[in-house]
Coordinates of C-alpha atoms and ligand atoms in Angstrom, one line a residue:
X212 CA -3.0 -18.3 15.3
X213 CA -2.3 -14.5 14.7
X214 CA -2.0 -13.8 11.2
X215 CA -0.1 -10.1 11.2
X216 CA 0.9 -9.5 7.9
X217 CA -2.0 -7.7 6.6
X218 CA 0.6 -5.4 5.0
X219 CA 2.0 -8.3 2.8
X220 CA -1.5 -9.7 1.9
X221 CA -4.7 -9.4 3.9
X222 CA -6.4 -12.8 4.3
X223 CA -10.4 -12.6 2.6
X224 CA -12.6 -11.1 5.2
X225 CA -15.5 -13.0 6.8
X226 CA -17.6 -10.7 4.8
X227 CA -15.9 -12.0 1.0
X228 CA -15.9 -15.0 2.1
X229 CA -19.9 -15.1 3.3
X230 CA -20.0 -13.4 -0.4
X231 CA -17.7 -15.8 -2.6
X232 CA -19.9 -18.7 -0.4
X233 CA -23.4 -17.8 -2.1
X234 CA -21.8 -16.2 -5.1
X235 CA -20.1 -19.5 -6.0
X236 CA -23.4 -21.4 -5.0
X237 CA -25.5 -19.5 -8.0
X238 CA -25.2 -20.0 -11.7
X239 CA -24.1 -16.4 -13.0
X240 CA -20.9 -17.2 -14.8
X241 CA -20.9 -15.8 -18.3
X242 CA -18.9 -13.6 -20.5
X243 CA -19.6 -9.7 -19.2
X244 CA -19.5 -8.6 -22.2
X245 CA -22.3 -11.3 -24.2
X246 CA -25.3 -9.0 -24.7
X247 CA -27.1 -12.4 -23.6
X248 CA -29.0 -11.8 -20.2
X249 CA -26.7 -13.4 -18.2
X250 CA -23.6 -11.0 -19.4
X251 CA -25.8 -8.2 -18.6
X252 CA -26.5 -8.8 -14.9
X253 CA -22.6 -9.5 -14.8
X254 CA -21.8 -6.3 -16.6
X255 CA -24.9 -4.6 -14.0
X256 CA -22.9 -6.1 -11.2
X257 CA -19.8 -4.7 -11.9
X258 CA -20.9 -1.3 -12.8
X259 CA -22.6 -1.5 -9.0
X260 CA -19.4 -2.6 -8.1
X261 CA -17.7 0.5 -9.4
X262 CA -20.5 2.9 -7.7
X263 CA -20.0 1.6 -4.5
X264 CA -16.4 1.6 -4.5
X265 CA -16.3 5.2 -6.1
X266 CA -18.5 6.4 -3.1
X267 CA -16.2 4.9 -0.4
X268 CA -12.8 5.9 -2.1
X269 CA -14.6 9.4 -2.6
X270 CA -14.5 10.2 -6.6
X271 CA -16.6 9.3 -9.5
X272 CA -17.2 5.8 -10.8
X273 CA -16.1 6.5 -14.5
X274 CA -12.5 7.6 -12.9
X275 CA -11.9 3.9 -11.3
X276 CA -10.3 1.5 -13.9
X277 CA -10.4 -2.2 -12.4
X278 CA -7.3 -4.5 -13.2
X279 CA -5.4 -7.2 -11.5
X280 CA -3.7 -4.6 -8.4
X281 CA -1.4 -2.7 -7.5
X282 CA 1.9 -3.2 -9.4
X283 CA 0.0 -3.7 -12.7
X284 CA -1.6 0.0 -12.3
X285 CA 1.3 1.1 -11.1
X286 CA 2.7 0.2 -14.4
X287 CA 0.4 1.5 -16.0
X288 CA -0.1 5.0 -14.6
X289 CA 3.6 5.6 -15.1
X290 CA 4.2 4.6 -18.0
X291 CA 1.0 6.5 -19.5
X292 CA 2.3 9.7 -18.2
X293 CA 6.0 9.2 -19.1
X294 CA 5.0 7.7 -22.6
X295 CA 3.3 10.9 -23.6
X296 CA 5.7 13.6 -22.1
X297 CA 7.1 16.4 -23.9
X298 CA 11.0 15.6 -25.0
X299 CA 11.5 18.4 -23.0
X300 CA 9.9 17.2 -19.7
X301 CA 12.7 14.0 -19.1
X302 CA 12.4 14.3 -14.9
X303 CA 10.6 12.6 -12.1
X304 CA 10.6 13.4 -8.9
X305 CA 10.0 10.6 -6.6
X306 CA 11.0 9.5 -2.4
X307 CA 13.5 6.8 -1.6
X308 CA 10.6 4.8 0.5
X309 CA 8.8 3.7 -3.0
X310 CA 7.6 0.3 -3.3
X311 CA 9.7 -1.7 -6.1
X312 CA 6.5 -1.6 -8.6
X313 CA 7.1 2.3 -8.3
X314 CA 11.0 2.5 -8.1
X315 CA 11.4 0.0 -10.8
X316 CA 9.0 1.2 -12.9
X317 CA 10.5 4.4 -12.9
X318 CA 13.9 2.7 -13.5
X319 CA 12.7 1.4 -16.6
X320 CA 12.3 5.1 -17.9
X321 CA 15.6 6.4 -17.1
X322 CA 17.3 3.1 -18.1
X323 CA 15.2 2.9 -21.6
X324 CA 14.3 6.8 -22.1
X325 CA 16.4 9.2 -20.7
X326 CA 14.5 9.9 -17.9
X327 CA 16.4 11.9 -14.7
X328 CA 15.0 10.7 -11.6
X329 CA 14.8 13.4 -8.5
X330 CA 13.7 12.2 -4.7
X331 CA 12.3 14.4 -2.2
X332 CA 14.5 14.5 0.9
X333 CA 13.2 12.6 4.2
X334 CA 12.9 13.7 7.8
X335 CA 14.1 11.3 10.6
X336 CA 10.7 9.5 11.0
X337 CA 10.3 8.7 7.2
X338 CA 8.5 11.3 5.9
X339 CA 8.2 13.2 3.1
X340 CA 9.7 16.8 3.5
X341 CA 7.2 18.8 1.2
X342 CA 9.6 22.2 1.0
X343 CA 12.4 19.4 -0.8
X344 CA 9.8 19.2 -3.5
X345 CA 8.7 22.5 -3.4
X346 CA 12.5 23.1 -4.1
X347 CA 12.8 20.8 -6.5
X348 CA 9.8 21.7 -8.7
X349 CA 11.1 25.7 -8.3
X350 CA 14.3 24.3 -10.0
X351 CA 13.0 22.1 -12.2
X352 CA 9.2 22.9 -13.0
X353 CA 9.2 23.0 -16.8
X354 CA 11.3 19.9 -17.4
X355 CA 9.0 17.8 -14.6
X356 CA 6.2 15.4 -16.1
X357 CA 5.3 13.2 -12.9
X358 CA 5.8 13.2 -9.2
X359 CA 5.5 9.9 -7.7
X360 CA 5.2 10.0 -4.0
X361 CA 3.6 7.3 -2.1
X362 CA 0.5 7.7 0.2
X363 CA 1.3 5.0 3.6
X364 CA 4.9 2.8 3.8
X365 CA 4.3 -0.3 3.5
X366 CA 7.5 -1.0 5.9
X367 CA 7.4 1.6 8.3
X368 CA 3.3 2.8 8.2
X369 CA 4.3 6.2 8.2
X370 CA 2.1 8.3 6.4
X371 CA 2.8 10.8 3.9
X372 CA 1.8 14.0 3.2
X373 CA 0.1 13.5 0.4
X374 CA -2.9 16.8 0.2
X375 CA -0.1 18.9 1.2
X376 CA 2.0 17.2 -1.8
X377 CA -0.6 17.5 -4.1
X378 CA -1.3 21.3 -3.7
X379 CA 2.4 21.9 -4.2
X380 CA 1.9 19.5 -7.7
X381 CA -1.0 21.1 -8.6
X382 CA 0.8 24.8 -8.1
X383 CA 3.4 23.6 -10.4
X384 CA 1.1 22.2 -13.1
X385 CA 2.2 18.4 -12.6
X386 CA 1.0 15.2 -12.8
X387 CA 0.8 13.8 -8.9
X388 CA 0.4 10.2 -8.6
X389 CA 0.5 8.3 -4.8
X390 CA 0.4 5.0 -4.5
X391 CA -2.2 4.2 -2.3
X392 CA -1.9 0.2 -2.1
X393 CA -1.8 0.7 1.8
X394 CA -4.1 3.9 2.6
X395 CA -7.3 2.2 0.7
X396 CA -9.0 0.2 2.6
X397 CA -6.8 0.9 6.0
X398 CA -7.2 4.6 6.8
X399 CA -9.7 7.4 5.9
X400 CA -9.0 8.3 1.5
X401 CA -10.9 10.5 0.0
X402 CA -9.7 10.7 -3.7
X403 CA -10.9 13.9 -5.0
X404 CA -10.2 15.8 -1.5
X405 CA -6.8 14.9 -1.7
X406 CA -6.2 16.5 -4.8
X407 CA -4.2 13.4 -6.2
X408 CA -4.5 12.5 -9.9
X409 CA -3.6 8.9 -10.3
X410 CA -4.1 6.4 -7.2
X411 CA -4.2 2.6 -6.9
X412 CA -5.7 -0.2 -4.9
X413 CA -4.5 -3.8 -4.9
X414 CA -7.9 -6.5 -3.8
X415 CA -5.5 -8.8 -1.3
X416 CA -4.3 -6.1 0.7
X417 CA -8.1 -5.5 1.4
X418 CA -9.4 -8.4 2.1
X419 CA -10.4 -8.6 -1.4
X420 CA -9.8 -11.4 -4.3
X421 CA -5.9 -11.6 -4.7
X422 CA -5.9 -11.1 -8.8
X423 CA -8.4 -7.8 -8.2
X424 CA -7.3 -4.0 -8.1
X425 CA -8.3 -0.7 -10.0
X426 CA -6.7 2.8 -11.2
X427 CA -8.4 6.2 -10.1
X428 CA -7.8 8.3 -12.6
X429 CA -8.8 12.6 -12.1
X430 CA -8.5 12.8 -15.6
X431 CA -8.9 9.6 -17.6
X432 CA -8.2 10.8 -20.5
X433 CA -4.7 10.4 -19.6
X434 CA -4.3 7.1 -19.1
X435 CA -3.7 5.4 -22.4
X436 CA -4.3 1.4 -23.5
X437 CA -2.1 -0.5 -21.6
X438 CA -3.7 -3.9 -22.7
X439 CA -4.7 -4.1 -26.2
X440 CA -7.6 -5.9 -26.7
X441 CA -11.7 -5.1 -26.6
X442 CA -13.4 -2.2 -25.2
X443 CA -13.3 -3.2 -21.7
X444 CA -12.6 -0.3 -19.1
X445 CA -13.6 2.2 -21.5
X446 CA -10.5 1.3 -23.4
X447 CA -7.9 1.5 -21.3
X448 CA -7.8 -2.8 -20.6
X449 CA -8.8 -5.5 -22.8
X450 CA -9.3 -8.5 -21.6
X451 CA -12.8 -10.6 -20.1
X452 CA -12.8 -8.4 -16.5
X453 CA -12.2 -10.8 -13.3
X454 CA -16.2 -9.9 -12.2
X455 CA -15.7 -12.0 -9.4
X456 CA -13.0 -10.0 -8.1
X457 CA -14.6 -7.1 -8.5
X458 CA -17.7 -7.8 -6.9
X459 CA -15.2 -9.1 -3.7
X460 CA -13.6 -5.5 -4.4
X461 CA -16.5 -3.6 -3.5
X462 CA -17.6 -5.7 -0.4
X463 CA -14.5 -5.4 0.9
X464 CA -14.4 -1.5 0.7
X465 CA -18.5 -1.5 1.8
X466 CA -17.0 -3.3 5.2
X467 CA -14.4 -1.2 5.9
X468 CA -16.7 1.6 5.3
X469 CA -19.1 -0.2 7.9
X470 CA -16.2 -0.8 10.5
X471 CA -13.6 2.1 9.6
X472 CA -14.6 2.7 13.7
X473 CA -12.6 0.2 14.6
X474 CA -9.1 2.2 13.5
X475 CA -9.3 4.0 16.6
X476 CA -9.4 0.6 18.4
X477 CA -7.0 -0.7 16.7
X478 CA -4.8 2.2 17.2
X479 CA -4.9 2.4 20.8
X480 CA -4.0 -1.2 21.3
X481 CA -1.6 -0.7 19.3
X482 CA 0.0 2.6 20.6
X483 CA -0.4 0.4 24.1
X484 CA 1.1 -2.5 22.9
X485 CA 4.6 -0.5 21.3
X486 CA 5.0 1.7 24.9
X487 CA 5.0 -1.7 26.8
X488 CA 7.6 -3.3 24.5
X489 CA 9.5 0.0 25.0
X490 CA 9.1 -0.2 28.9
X491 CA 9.8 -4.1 29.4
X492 CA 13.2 -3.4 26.8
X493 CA 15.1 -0.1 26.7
X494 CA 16.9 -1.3 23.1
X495 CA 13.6 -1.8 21.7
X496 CA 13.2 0.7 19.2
X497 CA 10.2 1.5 17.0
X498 CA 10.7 2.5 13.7
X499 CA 9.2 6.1 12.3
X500 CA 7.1 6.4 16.3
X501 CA 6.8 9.8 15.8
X502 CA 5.1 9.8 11.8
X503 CA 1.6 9.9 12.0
X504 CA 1.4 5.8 10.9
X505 CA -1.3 3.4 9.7
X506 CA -3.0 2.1 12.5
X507 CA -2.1 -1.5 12.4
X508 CA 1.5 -1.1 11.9
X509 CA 4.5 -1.2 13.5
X510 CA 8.0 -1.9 12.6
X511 CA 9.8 -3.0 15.4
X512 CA 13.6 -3.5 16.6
X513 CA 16.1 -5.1 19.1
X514 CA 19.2 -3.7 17.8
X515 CA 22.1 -6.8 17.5
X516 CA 19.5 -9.7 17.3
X517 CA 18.3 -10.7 13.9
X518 CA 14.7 -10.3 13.0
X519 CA 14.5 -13.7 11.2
X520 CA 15.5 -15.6 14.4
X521 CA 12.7 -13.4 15.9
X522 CA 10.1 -13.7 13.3
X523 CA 11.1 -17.3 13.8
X524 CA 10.3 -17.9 17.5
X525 CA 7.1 -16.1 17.4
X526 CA 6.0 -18.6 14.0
X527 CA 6.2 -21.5 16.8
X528 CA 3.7 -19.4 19.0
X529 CA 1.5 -19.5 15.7
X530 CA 2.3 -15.9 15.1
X531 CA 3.2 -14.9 11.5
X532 CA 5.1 -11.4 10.8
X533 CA 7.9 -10.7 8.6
X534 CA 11.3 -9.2 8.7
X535 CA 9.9 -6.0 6.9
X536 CA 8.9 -5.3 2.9
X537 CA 7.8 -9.4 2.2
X538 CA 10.3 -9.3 -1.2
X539 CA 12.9 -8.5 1.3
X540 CA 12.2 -11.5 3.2
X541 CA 15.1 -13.7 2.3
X542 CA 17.9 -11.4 2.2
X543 CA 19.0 -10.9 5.4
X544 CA 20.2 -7.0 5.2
X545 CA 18.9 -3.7 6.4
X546 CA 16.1 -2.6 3.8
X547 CA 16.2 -0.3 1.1
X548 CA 13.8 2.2 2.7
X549 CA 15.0 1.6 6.3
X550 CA 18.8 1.9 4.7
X551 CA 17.1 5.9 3.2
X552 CA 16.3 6.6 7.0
X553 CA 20.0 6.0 7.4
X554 CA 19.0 3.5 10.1
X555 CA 22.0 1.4 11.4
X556 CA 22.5 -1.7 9.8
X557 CA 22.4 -3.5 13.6
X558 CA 18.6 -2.2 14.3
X559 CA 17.9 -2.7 10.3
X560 CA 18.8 -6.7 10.4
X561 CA 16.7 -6.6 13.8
X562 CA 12.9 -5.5 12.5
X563 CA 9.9 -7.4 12.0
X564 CA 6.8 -6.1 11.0
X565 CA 3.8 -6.3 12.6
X566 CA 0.6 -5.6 10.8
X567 CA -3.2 -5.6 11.3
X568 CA -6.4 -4.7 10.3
X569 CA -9.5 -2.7 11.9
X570 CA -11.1 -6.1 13.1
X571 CA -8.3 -6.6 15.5
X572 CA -7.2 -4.8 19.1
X573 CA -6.4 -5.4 22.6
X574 CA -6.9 -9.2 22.2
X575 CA -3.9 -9.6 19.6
X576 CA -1.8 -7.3 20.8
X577 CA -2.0 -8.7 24.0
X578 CA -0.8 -12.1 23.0
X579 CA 2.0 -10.5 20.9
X580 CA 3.5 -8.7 23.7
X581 CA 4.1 -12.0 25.8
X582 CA 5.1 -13.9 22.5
X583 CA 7.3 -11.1 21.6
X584 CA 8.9 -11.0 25.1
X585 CA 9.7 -14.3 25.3
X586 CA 11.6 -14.0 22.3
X587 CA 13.8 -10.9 22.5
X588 CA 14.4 -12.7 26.3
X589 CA 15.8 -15.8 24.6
X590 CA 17.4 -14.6 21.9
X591 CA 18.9 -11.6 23.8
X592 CA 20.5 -14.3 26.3
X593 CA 21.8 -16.4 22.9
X594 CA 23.1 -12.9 21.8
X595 CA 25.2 -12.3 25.2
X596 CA 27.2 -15.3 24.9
Ligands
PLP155 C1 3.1 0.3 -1.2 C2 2.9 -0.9 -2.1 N1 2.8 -0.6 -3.4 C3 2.6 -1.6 -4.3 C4 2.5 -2.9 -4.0 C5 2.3 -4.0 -5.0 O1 1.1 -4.6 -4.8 P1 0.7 -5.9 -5.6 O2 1.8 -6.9 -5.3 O3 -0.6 -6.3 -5.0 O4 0.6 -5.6 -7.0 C6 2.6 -3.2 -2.6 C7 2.7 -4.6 -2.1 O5 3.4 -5.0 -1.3 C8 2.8 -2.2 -1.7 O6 2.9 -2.4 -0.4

């Protein structure tokens, strides 16, 4: 079996699951917050949760708010920024590629509160053209309270000029928050070099505890209660913390700190594996190939053949991709981020995602090139008739 959809949810690495094995197999399950002595060495373990994971992700542990992942800091980053804006700062300046927690989330405000959204233009690979922002925020600079640019595409891989991004934000006096559901944990992040103010992490796309995730936060100060209850998170969540995840949250960052080696392996075999699909099929095409991408991914098509029909013959090699962003799955039409590339609808319908993590290389990829073969060859005869 090759699972390769680490970009839709990254199964629990060897090294949470050798974790959860013992952890589950000792008796420390307790409220956090008792003062008894078993909350304490719960609360102890999650504050060591929250050093270690602020050295790896490069800022300071009282800047990293956990929660339940991505969409629900997402959520909560926005709507703590737009929430407390000036009446006369009513525009956000965004890309088209957004994940749905972002683009929805930022629907909400100009549905509900007036809000203007802006998006940067794109070049042909899928990136982020920094001088459209830079015009934008020239424009616009005194009536813009957030930019909300993404880190890594979660389709496509391609990565995003996000320090260059910042230092435009941060010459403009705005809030700059990326999502960084797929850079954490999958390429080199360093929060406070990058000059971001709000990131996010989600635990499954790690190899974390699916239900596990946390805010960084520059300034937390601005990030107000977005669950009412006790003091937990300094405040800014109520609610008993998921310890468990946490703890899963920082052995899953401490690995890939261990193994973050293996990208270059991972990248080559990769790079290898996309020029040989090229070379065996001239319609291949591979999405955003000259963005600098994440090195696992690739989004890959046969223009005219239908990528369910080839995500389809690869499941019955025991192969499991998708057709590109998972929510898309079942609707059988170019994507929202592939349709901003202005991608034709023929190669659109054709993609499937492939994505891995820094454990795997030649081995995989090799297996996926024959499996992948075999299927454009059949379907493309199918197609002919
Ligand atoms: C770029 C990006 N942002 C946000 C999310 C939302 O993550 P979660 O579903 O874990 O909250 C995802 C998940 O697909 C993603 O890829």
């Amino acid at each position: 079996v090759i699972y390769a959809d680490y970009n839709g949810s990254a199964p629990p690495l060897p090294a949470v699951r050798e974790y959860l094995r013992k952890r589950l197999d000792s008796d420390l399950f307790a409220n956090p917050n008792a003062i008894h002595s078993m909350g304490q060495r719960l609360t102890k373990g999650i504050e060591k949760s929250r050093s270690i994971i602020a050295e790896v992700v490069g800022c300071y542990p009282d800047q990293i708010f956990f929660n339940s992942g991505a969409s629900e800091g997402i959520s909560h980053i926005i709507s703590s920024v737009l929430n407390k804006s000036a009446s006369s700062k009513k525009i956000v300046i965004t890309s088209p590629i957004e994940h749905i927690a972002v683009s929805a989330a930022l629907n909400h405000f100009k549905m509900n509160h007036n809000f203007t959204i802006k998006y940067v233009e794109l070049d042909l690979n899928g990136v982020v053209r920094p001088q459209s922002l830079e015009k934008l925020l020239r424009e616009n600079s005194t009536s813009v309270s957030l930019v909300a640019i993404m880190a890594a595409n979660n389709e496509t891989g391609a990565l995003q000029p996000y320090v260059e991004i910042a230092s435009i934000c941060t010459k403009f006096g705005v809030d700059y928050f990326s999502d960084t559901t797929q850079l954490i944990g999958k390429g080199e992040f360093d929060f406070l070099k990058s000059g971001m103010d709000f990131a996010v992490c989600s635990g499954h796309k790690i190899g974390a505890l699916t239900g596990s995730g946390f805010i960084i936060a520059k300034e937390p100060t601005k990030l107000h209660s977005h669950i009412f209850g006790s003091t937990q998170e300094h405040g800014k969540r109520g609610g008993t913390q998921h310890y468990l995840g946490i703890e899963t949250l920082a052995v899953a960052l401490s690995d890939f700190n261990d193994k973050k080696t293996g990208l270059k392996t991972l990248q080559e075999a990769r790079l290898d594996f996309e020029s040989q699909m090229k070379s065996a099929f001239s319609e291949v095409i591979i999405i955003a190939e000259k963005a600098p991408r994440l090195a696992g991914t690739t989004l890959i098509g046969y223009p005219g053949l239908h990528g369910q029909a080839v995500q389809i013959e690869l499941e019955s090699h025991d192969i499991f991709v998708t057709t590109s962003a998972a929510c898309s799955d079942n609707q059988p039409e170019t994507s929202e981020v592939l349709k901003s590339m202005e991608i034709h609808e023929d190669l659109g319908r054709s993609v499937i995602r492939i994505s891995l993590s820094y454990s795997h290389g030649k081995a995989e990829y090799s297996l996926l090139v024959q499996a992948l073969k075999d299927a454009y060859n059949k379907l493309s005869k199918i197609h002919s008739y």
